[in-house]
Coordinates of N, CA and C in Angstrom, one line a residue:
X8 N 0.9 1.3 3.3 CA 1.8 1.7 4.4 C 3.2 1.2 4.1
X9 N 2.9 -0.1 3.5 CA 4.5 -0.4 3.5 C 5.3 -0.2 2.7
X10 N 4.3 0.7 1.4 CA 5.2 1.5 0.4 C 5.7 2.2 0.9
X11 N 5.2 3.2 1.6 CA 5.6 4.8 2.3 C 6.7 4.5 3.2
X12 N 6.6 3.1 3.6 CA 8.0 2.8 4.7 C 9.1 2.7 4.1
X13 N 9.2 2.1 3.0 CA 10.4 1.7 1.7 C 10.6 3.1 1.1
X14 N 9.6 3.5 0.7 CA 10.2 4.7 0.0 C 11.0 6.2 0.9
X15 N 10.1 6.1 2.2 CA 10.8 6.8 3.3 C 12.2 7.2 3.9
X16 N 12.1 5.5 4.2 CA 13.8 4.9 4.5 C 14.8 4.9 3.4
X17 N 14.3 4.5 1.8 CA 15.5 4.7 1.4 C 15.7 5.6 0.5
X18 N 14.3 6.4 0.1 CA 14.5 7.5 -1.0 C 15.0 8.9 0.4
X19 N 14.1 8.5 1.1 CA 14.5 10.1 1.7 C 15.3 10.2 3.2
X20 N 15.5 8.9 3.3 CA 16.2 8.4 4.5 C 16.0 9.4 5.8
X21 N 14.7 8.6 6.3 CA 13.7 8.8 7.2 C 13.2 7.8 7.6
X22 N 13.9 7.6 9.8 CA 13.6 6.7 10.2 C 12.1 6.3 10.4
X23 N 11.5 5.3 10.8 CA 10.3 5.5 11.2 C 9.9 5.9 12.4
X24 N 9.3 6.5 12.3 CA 8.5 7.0 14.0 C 7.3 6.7 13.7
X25 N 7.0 6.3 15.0 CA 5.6 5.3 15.0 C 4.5 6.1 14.9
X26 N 4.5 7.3 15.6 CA 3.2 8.5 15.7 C 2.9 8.8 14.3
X27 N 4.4 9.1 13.5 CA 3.9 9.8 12.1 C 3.1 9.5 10.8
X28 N 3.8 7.5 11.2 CA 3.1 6.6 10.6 C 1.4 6.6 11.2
X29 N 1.5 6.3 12.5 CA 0.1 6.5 12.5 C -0.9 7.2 12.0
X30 N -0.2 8.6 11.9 CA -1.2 9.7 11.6 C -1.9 9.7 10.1
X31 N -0.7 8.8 8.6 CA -0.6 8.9 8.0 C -1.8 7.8 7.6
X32 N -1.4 6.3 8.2 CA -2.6 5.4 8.4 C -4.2 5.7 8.5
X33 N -4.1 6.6 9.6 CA -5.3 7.2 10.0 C -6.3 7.7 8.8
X34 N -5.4 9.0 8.4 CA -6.2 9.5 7.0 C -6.0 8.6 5.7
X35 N -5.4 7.4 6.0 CA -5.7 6.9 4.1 C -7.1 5.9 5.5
X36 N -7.4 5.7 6.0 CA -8.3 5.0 6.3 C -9.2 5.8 6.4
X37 N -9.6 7.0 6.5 CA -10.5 7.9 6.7 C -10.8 7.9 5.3
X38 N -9.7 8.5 4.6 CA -10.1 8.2 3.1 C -10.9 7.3 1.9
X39 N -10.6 5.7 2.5 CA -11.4 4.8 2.4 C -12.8 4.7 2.7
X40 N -12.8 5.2 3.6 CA -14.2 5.3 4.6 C -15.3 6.3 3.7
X41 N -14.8 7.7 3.3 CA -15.0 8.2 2.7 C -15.6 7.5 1.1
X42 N -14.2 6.6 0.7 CA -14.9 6.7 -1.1 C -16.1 5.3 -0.6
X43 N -15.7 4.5 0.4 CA -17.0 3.3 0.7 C -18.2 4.3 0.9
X44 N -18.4 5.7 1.5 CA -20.0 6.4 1.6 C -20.1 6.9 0.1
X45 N -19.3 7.5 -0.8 CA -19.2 7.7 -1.9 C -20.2 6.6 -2.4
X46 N -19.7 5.2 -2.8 CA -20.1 4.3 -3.2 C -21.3 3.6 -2.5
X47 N -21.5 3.9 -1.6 CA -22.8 3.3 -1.0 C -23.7 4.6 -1.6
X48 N -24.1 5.7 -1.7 CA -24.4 6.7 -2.8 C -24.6 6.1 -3.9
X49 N -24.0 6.0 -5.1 CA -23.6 5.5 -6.3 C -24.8 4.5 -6.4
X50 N -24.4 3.4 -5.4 CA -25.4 2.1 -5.8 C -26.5 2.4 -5.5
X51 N -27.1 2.8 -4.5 CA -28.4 3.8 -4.4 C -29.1 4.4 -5.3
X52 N -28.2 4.9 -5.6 CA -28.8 5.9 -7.3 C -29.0 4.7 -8.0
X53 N -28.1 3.8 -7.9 CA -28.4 3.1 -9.4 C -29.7 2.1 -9.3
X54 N -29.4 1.9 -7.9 CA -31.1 0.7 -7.3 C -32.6 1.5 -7.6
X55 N -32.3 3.0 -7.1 CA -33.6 4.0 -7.5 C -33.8 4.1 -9.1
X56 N -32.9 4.0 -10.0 CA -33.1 4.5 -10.9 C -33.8 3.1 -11.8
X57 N -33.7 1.8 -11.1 CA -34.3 0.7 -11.4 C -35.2 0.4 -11.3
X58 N -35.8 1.1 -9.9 CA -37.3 0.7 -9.3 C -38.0 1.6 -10.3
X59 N -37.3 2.4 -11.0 CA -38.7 3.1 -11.7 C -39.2 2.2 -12.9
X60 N -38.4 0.7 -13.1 CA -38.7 0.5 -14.1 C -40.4 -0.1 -13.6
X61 N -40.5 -0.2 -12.3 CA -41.7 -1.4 -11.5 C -42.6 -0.9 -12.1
X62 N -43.8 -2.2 -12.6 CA -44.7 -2.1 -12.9 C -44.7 -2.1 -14.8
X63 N -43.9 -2.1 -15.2 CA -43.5 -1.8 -16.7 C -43.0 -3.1 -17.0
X64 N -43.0 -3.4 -18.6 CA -42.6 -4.8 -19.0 C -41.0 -5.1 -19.0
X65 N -40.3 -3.9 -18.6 CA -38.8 -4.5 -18.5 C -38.4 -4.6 -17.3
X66 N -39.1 -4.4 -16.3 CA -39.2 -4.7 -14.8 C -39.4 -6.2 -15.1
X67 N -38.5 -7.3 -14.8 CA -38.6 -8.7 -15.1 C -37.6 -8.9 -13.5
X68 N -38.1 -10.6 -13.7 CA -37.1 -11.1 -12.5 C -35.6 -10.5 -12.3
X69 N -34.7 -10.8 -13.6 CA -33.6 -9.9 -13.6 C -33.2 -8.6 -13.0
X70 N -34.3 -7.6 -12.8 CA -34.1 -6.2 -13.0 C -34.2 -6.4 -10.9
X71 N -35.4 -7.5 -10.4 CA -35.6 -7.6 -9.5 C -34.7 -8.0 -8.6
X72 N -34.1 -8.8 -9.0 CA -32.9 -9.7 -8.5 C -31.6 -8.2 -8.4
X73 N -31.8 -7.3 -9.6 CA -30.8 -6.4 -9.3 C -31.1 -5.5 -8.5
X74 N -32.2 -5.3 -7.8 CA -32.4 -4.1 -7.1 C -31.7 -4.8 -5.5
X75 N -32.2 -6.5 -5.3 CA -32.0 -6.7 -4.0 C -30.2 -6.6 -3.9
X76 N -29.8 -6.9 -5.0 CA -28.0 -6.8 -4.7 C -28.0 -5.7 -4.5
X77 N -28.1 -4.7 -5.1 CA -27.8 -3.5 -5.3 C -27.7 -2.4 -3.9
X78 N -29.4 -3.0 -3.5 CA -29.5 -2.8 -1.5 C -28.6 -3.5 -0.9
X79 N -27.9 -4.6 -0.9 CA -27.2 -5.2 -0.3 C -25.8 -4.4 -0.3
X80 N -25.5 -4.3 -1.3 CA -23.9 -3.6 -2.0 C -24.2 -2.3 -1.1
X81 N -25.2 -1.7 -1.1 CA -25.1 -0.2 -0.6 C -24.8 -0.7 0.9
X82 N -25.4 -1.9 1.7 CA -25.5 -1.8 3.4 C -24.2 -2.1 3.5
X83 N -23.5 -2.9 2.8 CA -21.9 -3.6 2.5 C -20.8 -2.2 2.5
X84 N -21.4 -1.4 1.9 CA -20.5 -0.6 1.6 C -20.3 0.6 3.0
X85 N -22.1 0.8 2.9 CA -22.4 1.6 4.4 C -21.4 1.0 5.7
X86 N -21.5 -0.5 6.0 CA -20.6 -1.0 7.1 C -19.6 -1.2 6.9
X87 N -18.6 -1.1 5.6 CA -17.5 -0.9 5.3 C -17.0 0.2 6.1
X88 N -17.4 1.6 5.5 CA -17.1 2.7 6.1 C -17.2 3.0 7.7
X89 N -18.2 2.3 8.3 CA -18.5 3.0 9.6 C -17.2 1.8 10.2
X90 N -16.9 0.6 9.7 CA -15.5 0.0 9.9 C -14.4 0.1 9.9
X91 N -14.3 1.2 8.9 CA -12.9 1.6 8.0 C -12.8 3.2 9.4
X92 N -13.6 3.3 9.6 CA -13.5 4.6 10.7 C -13.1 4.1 12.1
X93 N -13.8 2.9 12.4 CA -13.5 2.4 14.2 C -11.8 1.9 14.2
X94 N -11.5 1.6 12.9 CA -10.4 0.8 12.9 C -9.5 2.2 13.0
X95 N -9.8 3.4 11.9 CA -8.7 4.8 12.1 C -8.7 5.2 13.8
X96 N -9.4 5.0 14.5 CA -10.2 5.8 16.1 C -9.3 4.6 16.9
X97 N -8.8 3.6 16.5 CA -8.4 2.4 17.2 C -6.9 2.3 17.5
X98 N -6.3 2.9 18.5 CA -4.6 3.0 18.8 C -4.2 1.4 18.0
X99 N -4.8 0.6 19.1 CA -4.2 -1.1 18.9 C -4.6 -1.3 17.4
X100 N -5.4 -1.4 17.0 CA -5.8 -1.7 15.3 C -4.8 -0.7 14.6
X101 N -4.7 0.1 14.5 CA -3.2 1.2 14.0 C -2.4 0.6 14.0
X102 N -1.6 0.4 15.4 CA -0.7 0.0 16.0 C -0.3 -1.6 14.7
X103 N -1.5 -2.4 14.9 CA -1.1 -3.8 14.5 C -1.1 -3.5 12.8
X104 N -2.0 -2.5 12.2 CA -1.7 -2.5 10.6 C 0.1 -2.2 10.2
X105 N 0.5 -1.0 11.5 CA 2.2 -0.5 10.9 C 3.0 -1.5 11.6
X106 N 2.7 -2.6 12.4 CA 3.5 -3.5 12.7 C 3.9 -4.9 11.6
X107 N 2.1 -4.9 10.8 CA 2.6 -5.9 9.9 C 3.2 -4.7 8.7
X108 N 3.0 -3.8 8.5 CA 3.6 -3.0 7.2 C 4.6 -2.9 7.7
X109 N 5.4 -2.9 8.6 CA 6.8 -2.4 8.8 C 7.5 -3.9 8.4
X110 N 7.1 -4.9 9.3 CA 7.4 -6.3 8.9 C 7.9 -6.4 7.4
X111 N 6.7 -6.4 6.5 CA 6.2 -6.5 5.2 C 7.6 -5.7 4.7
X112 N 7.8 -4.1 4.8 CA 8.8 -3.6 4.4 C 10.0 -4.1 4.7
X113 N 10.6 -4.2 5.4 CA 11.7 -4.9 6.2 C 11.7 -6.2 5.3
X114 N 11.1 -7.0 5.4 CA 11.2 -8.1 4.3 C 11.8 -8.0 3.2
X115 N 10.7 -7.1 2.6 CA 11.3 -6.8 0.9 C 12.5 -5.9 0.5
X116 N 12.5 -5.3 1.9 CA 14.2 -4.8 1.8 C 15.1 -6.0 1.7
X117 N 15.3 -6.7 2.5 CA 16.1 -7.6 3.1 C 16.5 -8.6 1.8
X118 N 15.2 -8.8 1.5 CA 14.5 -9.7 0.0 C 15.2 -9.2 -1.2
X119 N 15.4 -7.5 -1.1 CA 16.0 -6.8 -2.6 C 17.5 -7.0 -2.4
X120 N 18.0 -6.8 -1.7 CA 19.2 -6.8 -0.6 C 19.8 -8.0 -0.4
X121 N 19.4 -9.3 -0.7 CA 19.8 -10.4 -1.0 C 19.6 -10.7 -2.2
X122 N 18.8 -10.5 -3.0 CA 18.8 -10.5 -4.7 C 20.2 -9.9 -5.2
X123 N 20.6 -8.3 -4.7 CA 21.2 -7.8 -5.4 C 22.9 -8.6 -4.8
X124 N 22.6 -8.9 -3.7 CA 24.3 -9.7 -3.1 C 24.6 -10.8 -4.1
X125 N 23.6 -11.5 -3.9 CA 23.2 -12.6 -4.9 C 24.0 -12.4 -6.6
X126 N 23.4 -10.9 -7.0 CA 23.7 -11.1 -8.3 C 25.2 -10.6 -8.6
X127 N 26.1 -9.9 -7.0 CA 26.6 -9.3 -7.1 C 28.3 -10.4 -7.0
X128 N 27.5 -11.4 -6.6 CA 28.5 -11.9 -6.2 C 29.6 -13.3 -7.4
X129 N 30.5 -13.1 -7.1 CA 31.2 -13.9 -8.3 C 32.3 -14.7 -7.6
X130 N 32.4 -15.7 -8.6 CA 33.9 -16.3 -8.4 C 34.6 -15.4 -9.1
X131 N 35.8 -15.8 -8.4 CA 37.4 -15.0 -9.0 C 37.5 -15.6 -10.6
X132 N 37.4 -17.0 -10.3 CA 37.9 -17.9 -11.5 C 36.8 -18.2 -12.5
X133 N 35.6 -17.3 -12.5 CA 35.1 -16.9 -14.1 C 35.5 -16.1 -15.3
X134 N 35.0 -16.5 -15.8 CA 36.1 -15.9 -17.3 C 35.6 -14.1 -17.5
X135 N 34.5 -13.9 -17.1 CA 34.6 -12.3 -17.4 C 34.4 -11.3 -16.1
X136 N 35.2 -12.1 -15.0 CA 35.2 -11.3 -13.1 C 36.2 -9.9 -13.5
X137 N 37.3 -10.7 -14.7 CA 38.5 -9.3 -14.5 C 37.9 -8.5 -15.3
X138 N 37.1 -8.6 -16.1 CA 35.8 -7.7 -17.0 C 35.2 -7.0 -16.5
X139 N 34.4 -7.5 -15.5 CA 33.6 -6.5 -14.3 C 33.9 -6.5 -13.4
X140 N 35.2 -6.7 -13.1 CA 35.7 -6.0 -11.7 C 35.6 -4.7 -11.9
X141 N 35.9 -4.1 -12.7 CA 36.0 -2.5 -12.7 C 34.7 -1.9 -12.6
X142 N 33.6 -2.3 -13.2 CA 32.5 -2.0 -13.2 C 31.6 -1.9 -11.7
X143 N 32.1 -3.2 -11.3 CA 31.5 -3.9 -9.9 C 32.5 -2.3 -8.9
X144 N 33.6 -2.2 -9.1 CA 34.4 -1.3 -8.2 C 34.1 0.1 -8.3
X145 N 33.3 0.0 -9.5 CA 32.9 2.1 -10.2 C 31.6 2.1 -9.0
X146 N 30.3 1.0 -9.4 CA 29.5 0.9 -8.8 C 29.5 0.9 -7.0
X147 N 30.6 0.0 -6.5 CA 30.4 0.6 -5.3 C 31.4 1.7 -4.3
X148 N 32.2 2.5 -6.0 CA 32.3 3.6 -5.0 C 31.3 4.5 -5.0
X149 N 30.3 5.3 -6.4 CA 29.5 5.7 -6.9 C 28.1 5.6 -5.9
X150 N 27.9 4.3 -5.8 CA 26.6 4.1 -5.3 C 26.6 3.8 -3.8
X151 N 27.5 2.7 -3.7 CA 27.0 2.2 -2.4 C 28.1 2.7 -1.5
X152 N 29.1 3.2 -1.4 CA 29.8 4.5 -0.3 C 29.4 5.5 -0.4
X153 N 28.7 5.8 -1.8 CA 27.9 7.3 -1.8 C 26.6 7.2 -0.6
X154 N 26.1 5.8 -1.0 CA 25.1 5.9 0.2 C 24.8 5.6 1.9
X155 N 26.3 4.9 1.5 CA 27.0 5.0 3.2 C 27.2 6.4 3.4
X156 N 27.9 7.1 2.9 CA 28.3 8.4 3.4 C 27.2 9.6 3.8
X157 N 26.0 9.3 3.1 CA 24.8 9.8 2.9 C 24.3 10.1 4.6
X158 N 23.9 8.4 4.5 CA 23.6 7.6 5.9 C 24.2 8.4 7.1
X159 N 25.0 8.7 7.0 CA 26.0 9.2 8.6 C 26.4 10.8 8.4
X160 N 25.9 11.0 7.4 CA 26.6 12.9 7.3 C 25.5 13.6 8.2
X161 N 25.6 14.8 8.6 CA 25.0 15.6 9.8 C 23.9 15.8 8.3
X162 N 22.5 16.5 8.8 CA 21.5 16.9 8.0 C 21.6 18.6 8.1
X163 N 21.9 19.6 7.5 CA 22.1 20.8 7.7 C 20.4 21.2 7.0

């Protein structure tokens, strides 16, 4: 979620609205839910395909020990899913996942955004400032008035 927030706001500059995020939360959690029944399938097959060894000489403690994980992994996976669903069905559990992802985003903006001030910033009285002055002055008419201007133009 908190990729989709970052990339939202600054590749396609789109505020957040809370419903849209939700909706979007919803189905990657359904989704999950989904590949956990997937996977609870999977290890099933693979636990059946072991018990056939029973009664045979490669049916050993090992093989036994792998069938009881194997049931375990499948119930793990089964209550994953039926979890990964109450939490999509759940306003307040939504609500609290896009509250910490928005957080989370907001950070590492703030985070990228002081890095780049950080790198951006110079004394006068270094030996190569009159070097990249020009550079530093291309870059923020180019980039960052381009993306002020961006910011505030009507959307036709």
């Amino acid at each position: 979620m908190k990729n989709s927030i970052i990339v939202k706001a600054l590749r396609d500059n789109v505020n957040f609205v809370q419903e849209d995020y939700a909706a979007i939360a919803r189905a990657e959690l359904h989704k999950l839910s989904k590949r956990s029944v997937h996977d609870a399938e999977r290890v099933e097959k693979q636990r059946k395909r072991l018990t056939k060894f029973k009664g045979t000489y490669s049916y050993d403690d090992d093989t036994r020990q792998d069938v009881k994980l194997l049931a375990r992994r499948r119930k793990v996976y089964e209550q994953l899913a039926v979890s990964l669903n109450e939490v999509a069905e759940s306003d307040e559990r939504v609500a609290e996942i896009l509250a910490g992802a928005q957080s989370d985003a907001a950070a590492e903006i703030v985070g990228a955004l002081s890095t780049r001030l950080v790198e951006q910033a110079r004394v006068a009285n270094e030996p190569d400032y009159g070097f990249l002055r020009e550079e530093r002055m291309r870059n923020l008419i180019e980039i960052d008035l381009a993306l002020l201007k961006a910011a505030h133009s009507p959307e036709y």
